[in-house]
mmCIF file of C-alpha atoms in Angstrom:
data_model
loop_
_atom_site.group_PDB
_atom_site.id
_atom_site.type_symbol
_atom_site.label_atom_id
_atom_site.label_comp_id
_atom_site.label_asym_id
_atom_site.label_seq_id
_atom_site.Cartn_x
_atom_site.Cartn_y
_atom_site.Cartn_z
ATOM 1 C CA MET A 367 -7.391 12.943 17.104
ATOM 2 C CA ALA A 368 -4.132 11.833 17.715
ATOM 3 C CA SER A 369 -1.150 11.631 15.067
ATOM 4 C CA ASN A 370 0.343 8.599 14.310
ATOM 5 C CA GLN A 371 3.521 9.593 16.194
ATOM 6 C CA ALA A 372 1.610 10.273 19.435
ATOM 7 C CA LEU A 373 -0.006 6.893 18.955
ATOM 8 C CA LYS A 374 3.291 5.034 18.800
ATOM 9 C CA LYS A 375 4.737 7.285 21.611
ATOM 10 C CA TYR A 376 1.521 6.138 23.851
ATOM 11 C CA GLN A 377 2.344 2.302 22.633
ATOM 12 C CA LYS A 378 5.997 2.541 23.539
ATOM 13 C CA GLU A 379 5.269 4.050 27.019
ATOM 14 C CA LYS A 380 2.298 0.855 27.452
ATOM 15 C CA PHE A 381 4.850 -1.342 26.054
ATOM 16 C CA GLU A 382 7.445 -0.373 28.654
ATOM 17 C CA HIS A 383 5.263 -0.659 31.530
ATOM 18 C CA TYR A 384 3.991 -4.315 30.302
ATOM 19 C CA LYS A 385 7.380 -5.481 29.685
ATOM 20 C CA ARG A 386 8.668 -4.442 33.096
ATOM 21 C CA ILE A 387 5.457 -6.128 35.042
ATOM 22 C CA ASN A 388 4.818 -9.352 32.735
ATOM 23 C CA GLU A 389 8.946 -10.089 31.893
ATOM 24 C CA LEU A 390 7.709 -10.285 28.279
ATOM 25 C CA SER A 391 10.193 -12.257 26.344
ATOM 26 C CA ILE A 392 12.389 -10.713 23.300
ATOM 27 C CA ASN A 393 14.879 -12.619 21.346
ATOM 28 C CA ASP A 394 16.526 -11.222 18.362
ATOM 29 C CA ASP A 395 14.202 -8.114 18.071
ATOM 30 C CA GLU A 396 10.996 -10.448 18.118
ATOM 31 C CA ALA A 397 7.976 -10.168 20.810
ATOM 32 C CA TYR A 398 7.217 -13.436 21.925
ATOM 33 C CA ILE A 399 3.702 -14.192 23.167
ATOM 34 C CA PRO A 400 3.272 -17.342 24.744
ATOM 35 C CA ILE A 401 -0.240 -19.238 24.747
ATOM 36 C CA ARG A 402 -0.442 -22.569 26.392
ATOM 37 C CA VAL A 403 -3.467 -24.705 24.623
ATOM 38 C CA ASN A 404 -4.476 -28.376 25.288
ATOM 39 C CA SER A 405 -6.121 -29.213 21.827
ATOM 40 C CA MET A 406 -7.401 -27.842 18.688
ATOM 41 C CA ASP A 407 -10.613 -26.756 20.572
ATOM 42 C CA ASP A 408 -8.723 -24.438 22.443
ATOM 43 C CA ILE A 409 -7.983 -22.549 18.931
ATOM 44 C CA ILE A 410 -10.880 -23.639 16.932
ATOM 45 C CA SER A 411 -14.367 -22.718 17.703
ATOM 46 C CA ASN A 412 -17.035 -25.332 18.849
ATOM 47 C CA TYR A 413 -19.028 -23.657 15.968
ATOM 48 C CA SER A 414 -17.130 -24.248 13.166
ATOM 49 C CA VAL A 415 -18.109 -26.859 10.232
ATOM 50 C CA ARG A 416 -15.128 -28.786 8.507
ATOM 51 C CA ASN A 417 -13.280 -26.939 5.381
ATOM 52 C CA ASN A 418 -14.999 -23.623 7.009
ATOM 53 C CA GLU A 419 -13.212 -23.278 10.687
ATOM 54 C CA LEU A 420 -13.244 -20.188 12.747
ATOM 55 C CA LEU A 421 -10.939 -19.121 15.408
ATOM 56 C CA SER A 422 -12.249 -19.379 19.136
ATOM 57 C CA GLU A 423 -13.198 -15.943 20.571
ATOM 58 C CA GLU A 424 -11.129 -16.635 23.695
ATOM 59 C CA PHE A 425 -7.932 -17.233 21.756
ATOM 60 C CA ILE A 426 -8.670 -14.370 19.544
ATOM 61 C CA ASP A 427 -9.472 -12.149 22.983
ATOM 62 C CA ILE A 428 -6.464 -13.325 24.586
ATOM 63 C CA LEU A 429 -3.997 -12.795 21.520
ATOM 64 C CA THR A 430 -5.295 -9.503 20.643
ATOM 65 C CA LYS A 431 -5.132 -8.306 24.218
ATOM 66 C CA LYS A 432 -1.333 -9.719 24.859
ATOM 67 C CA ALA A 433 -0.549 -8.209 21.208
ATOM 68 C CA SER A 434 -1.938 -4.545 22.077
ATOM 69 C CA TYR A 435 0.882 -3.977 24.544
ATOM 70 C CA ILE A 436 3.704 -4.745 21.969
ATOM 71 C CA THR A 437 5.028 -1.734 19.879
ATOM 72 C CA LEU A 438 5.089 -2.148 15.965
ATOM 73 C CA ASP A 439 8.948 -2.087 16.329
ATOM 74 C CA TYR A 440 8.920 -5.418 17.462
ATOM 75 C CA PRO A 441 7.641 -8.493 15.129
ATOM 76 C CA VAL A 442 5.038 -10.585 17.113
ATOM 77 C CA VAL A 443 5.614 -14.381 17.265
ATOM 78 C CA LEU A 444 3.061 -16.301 18.904
ATOM 79 C CA GLU A 445 4.447 -19.191 20.642
ATOM 80 C CA ILE A 446 1.647 -22.094 21.253
ATOM 81 C CA LEU A 447 2.841 -24.237 24.019
ATOM 82 C CA ASN A 448 1.715 -27.865 22.498
ATOM 83 C CA ASP A 449 3.631 -29.628 19.861
ATOM 84 C CA ASN A 450 1.164 -32.450 19.634
ATOM 85 C CA PHE A 451 -0.375 -31.206 16.400
ATOM 86 C CA THR A 452 -0.076 -32.751 12.829
ATOM 87 C CA PRO A 453 1.493 -30.493 10.096
ATOM 88 C CA GLU A 454 -1.625 -30.351 8.282
ATOM 89 C CA GLU A 455 -3.194 -28.472 11.724
ATOM 90 C CA LYS A 456 0.075 -26.556 12.053
ATOM 91 C CA ILE A 457 -0.872 -25.392 8.745
ATOM 92 C CA LEU A 458 -4.403 -24.730 9.083
ATOM 93 C CA ILE A 459 -3.869 -22.717 12.509
ATOM 94 C CA ARG A 460 -1.184 -20.600 10.862
ATOM 95 C CA LYS A 461 -3.643 -19.795 8.225
ATOM 96 C CA LEU A 462 -6.604 -19.173 10.284
ATOM 97 C CA ILE A 463 -4.941 -16.392 12.487
ATOM 98 C CA LYS A 464 -3.369 -14.849 9.437
ATOM 99 C CA ASN A 465 -6.686 -14.551 7.581
ATOM 100 C CA TYR A 466 -8.856 -13.631 10.695
ATOM 101 C CA PHE A 467 -6.354 -10.821 11.204
ATOM 102 C CA SER A 468 -5.758 -9.669 8.095
ATOM 103 C CA LEU A 469 -10.025 -9.709 7.563
ATOM 104 C CA GLU A 470 -10.395 -7.677 10.526
ATOM 105 C CA THR A 471 -7.717 -5.084 9.235
ATOM 106 C CA ILE A 472 -9.669 -4.582 6.145
ATOM 107 C CA ILE A 473 -13.086 -4.460 7.895
ATOM 108 C CA LYS A 474 -11.815 -1.736 10.795
ATOM 109 C CA GLU A 475 -10.291 0.057 7.656
ATOM 110 C CA THR A 476 -13.731 0.403 5.862
ATOM 111 C CA GLU A 477 -15.577 1.141 9.567
ATOM 112 C CA LEU A 478 -12.909 3.859 9.703
ATOM 113 C CA LYS A 479 -13.292 5.216 6.406
ATOM 114 C CA ALA A 480 -17.163 5.270 7.292
ATOM 115 C CA ILE A 481 -16.424 7.232 10.186
ATOM 116 C CA LYS A 482 -14.156 9.755 8.633
ATOM 117 C CA ARG A 483 -17.218 10.243 5.912
ATOM 118 C CA LYS A 484 -19.651 10.649 8.994
ATOM 119 C CA SER A 485 -17.449 13.087 11.158
ATOM 120 C CA ASN A 486 -16.926 14.949 8.072
ATOM 121 C CA PHE A 487 -20.901 15.212 7.089
ATOM 122 C CA PHE A 488 -21.238 16.519 10.958
ATOM 123 C CA LEU A 489 -18.592 18.873 10.731
ATOM 124 C CA PHE A 490 -20.082 20.676 7.168
ATOM 125 C CA ILE A 491 -23.825 20.702 8.961
ATOM 126 C CA GLY A 492 -22.390 22.468 11.960
ATOM 127 C CA VAL A 493 -20.152 24.934 10.265
ATOM 128 C CA PHE A 494 -23.189 25.545 7.408
ATOM 129 C CA PHE A 495 -25.668 26.086 10.088
ATOM 130 C CA PHE A 496 -23.381 28.335 12.646
ATOM 131 C CA MET A 497 -22.875 30.406 9.259
ATOM 132 C CA ILE A 498 -26.975 31.063 8.813
ATOM 133 C CA LEU A 499 -27.311 31.176 12.650
ATOM 134 C CA PHE A 500 -24.535 34.094 12.269
ATOM 135 C CA LEU A 501 -26.429 35.932 9.390
ATOM 136 C CA LEU A 502 -29.655 35.569 11.080
ATOM 137 C CA TYR A 503 -28.430 36.298 14.767
ATOM 138 C CA ASP A 504 -29.926 40.092 14.953
ATOM 139 C CA SER A 505 -32.892 39.269 13.075
ATOM 140 C CA ASN A 506 -36.353 38.668 14.756
ATOM 141 C CA ILE A 507 -38.048 37.599 11.862
ATOM 142 C CA PHE A 508 -37.575 34.147 12.186
ATOM 143 C CA GLY A 509 -38.204 33.358 15.874
ATOM 144 C CA GLY A 510 -37.875 29.632 17.069
ATOM 145 C CA PHE A 511 -36.397 28.948 13.621
ATOM 146 C CA ILE A 512 -32.925 30.628 15.088
ATOM 147 C CA GLU A 513 -33.024 28.602 18.168
ATOM 148 C CA ILE A 514 -33.360 25.393 15.971
ATOM 149 C CA VAL A 515 -30.525 26.322 13.604
ATOM 150 C CA SER A 516 -28.572 26.712 17.116
ATOM 151 C CA PHE A 517 -29.456 23.437 17.929
ATOM 152 C CA ILE A 518 -28.864 21.725 14.670
ATOM 153 C CA SER A 519 -25.334 23.416 14.772
ATOM 154 C CA SER A 520 -24.305 22.737 18.309
ATOM 155 C CA PHE A 521 -25.594 19.310 18.029
ATOM 156 C CA SER A 522 -23.425 18.402 14.683
ATOM 157 C CA ILE A 523 -20.375 19.965 16.250
ATOM 158 C CA TRP A 524 -20.663 18.028 19.576
ATOM 159 C CA GLU A 525 -21.092 14.892 16.994
ATOM 160 C CA TRP A 526 -18.044 15.970 14.840
ATOM 161 C CA ALA A 527 -15.842 16.438 18.308
ATOM 162 C CA GLU A 528 -17.115 13.246 19.722
ATOM 163 C CA ILE A 529 -16.720 11.002 16.703
ATOM 164 C CA ILE A 530 -13.058 12.345 16.408
ATOM 165 C CA ILE A 531 -12.167 12.063 19.844
ATOM 166 C CA PHE A 532 -13.623 8.612 20.931
ATOM 167 C CA GLU A 533 -14.336 6.361 17.892
ATOM 168 C CA GLN A 534 -11.505 7.222 15.349
ATOM 169 C CA ASP A 535 -8.712 6.959 17.623
ATOM 170 C CA ASP A 536 -9.908 3.676 19.135
ATOM 171 C CA LEU A 537 -10.418 2.128 15.891
ATOM 172 C CA THR A 538 -7.131 3.356 14.484
ATOM 173 C CA GLU A 539 -5.335 1.395 17.400
ATOM 174 C CA GLU A 540 -7.298 -1.525 16.493
ATOM 175 C CA ILE A 541 -6.411 -1.668 12.972
ATOM 176 C CA LEU A 542 -2.653 -1.334 13.787
ATOM 177 C CA ILE A 543 -2.908 -4.390 16.378
ATOM 178 C CA ASN A 544 -4.917 -6.372 13.968
ATOM 179 C CA ARG A 545 -2.350 -5.275 11.223
ATOM 180 C CA HIS A 546 0.789 -6.205 13.205
ATOM 181 C CA LEU A 547 -0.982 -9.833 14.128
ATOM 182 C CA SER A 548 -1.700 -10.231 10.373
ATOM 183 C CA LYS A 549 1.948 -10.839 10.029
ATOM 184 C CA VAL A 550 2.490 -13.127 13.109
ATOM 185 C CA ARG A 551 4.863 -15.741 13.137
ATOM 186 C CA VAL A 552 3.410 -18.990 14.812
ATOM 187 C CA ILE A 553 5.789 -21.691 16.182
ATOM 188 C CA PHE A 554 4.752 -24.569 17.879
ATOM 189 C CA LYS A 555 6.858 -25.597 21.374
ATOM 190 C CA LYS A 556 6.806 -28.472 23.671
ATOM 191 C CA ASP A 557 4.747 -27.132 27.060
ATOM 192 C CA SER A 558 7.778 -27.373 29.880
#
């Protein structure tokens, strides 16, 4: 599992490469993400119902992908390149973005807690069965039982390592991105 410092260092390196390649706009220590939209249909899902709108998946994907390169040192400013929205639509867009990413942060944090419980369970089972295996290793009384205990302990330790190495780091990075986007400042500019 990567430490927070290692994750921040990785994000800074990724950000520097992204900034160099994409000429990312940084003003007043804020990172700007420009997204061109033609209408509310580009932001709001077609499956939304009135007073219960949802962000479109494509809009979320683009925003998340672009924000994933920005380090936590820079507040994110979403620059929507279309200034033809009514004041009510602008308020709705800001609210939907904040609510979506705040909810995603809570969901991912809950998943992370579940993953930690799961990994601790596998570690406990693995160590427990390795101790049993160590105590019974020279004993021929149990025959195939030792092989079963060996398999269970190896499998449990393998699952623990897989969860820690692959799932936990990815989920931690998603939480950081969602938390960062839940504080995004949304501005509307005329498309030039």
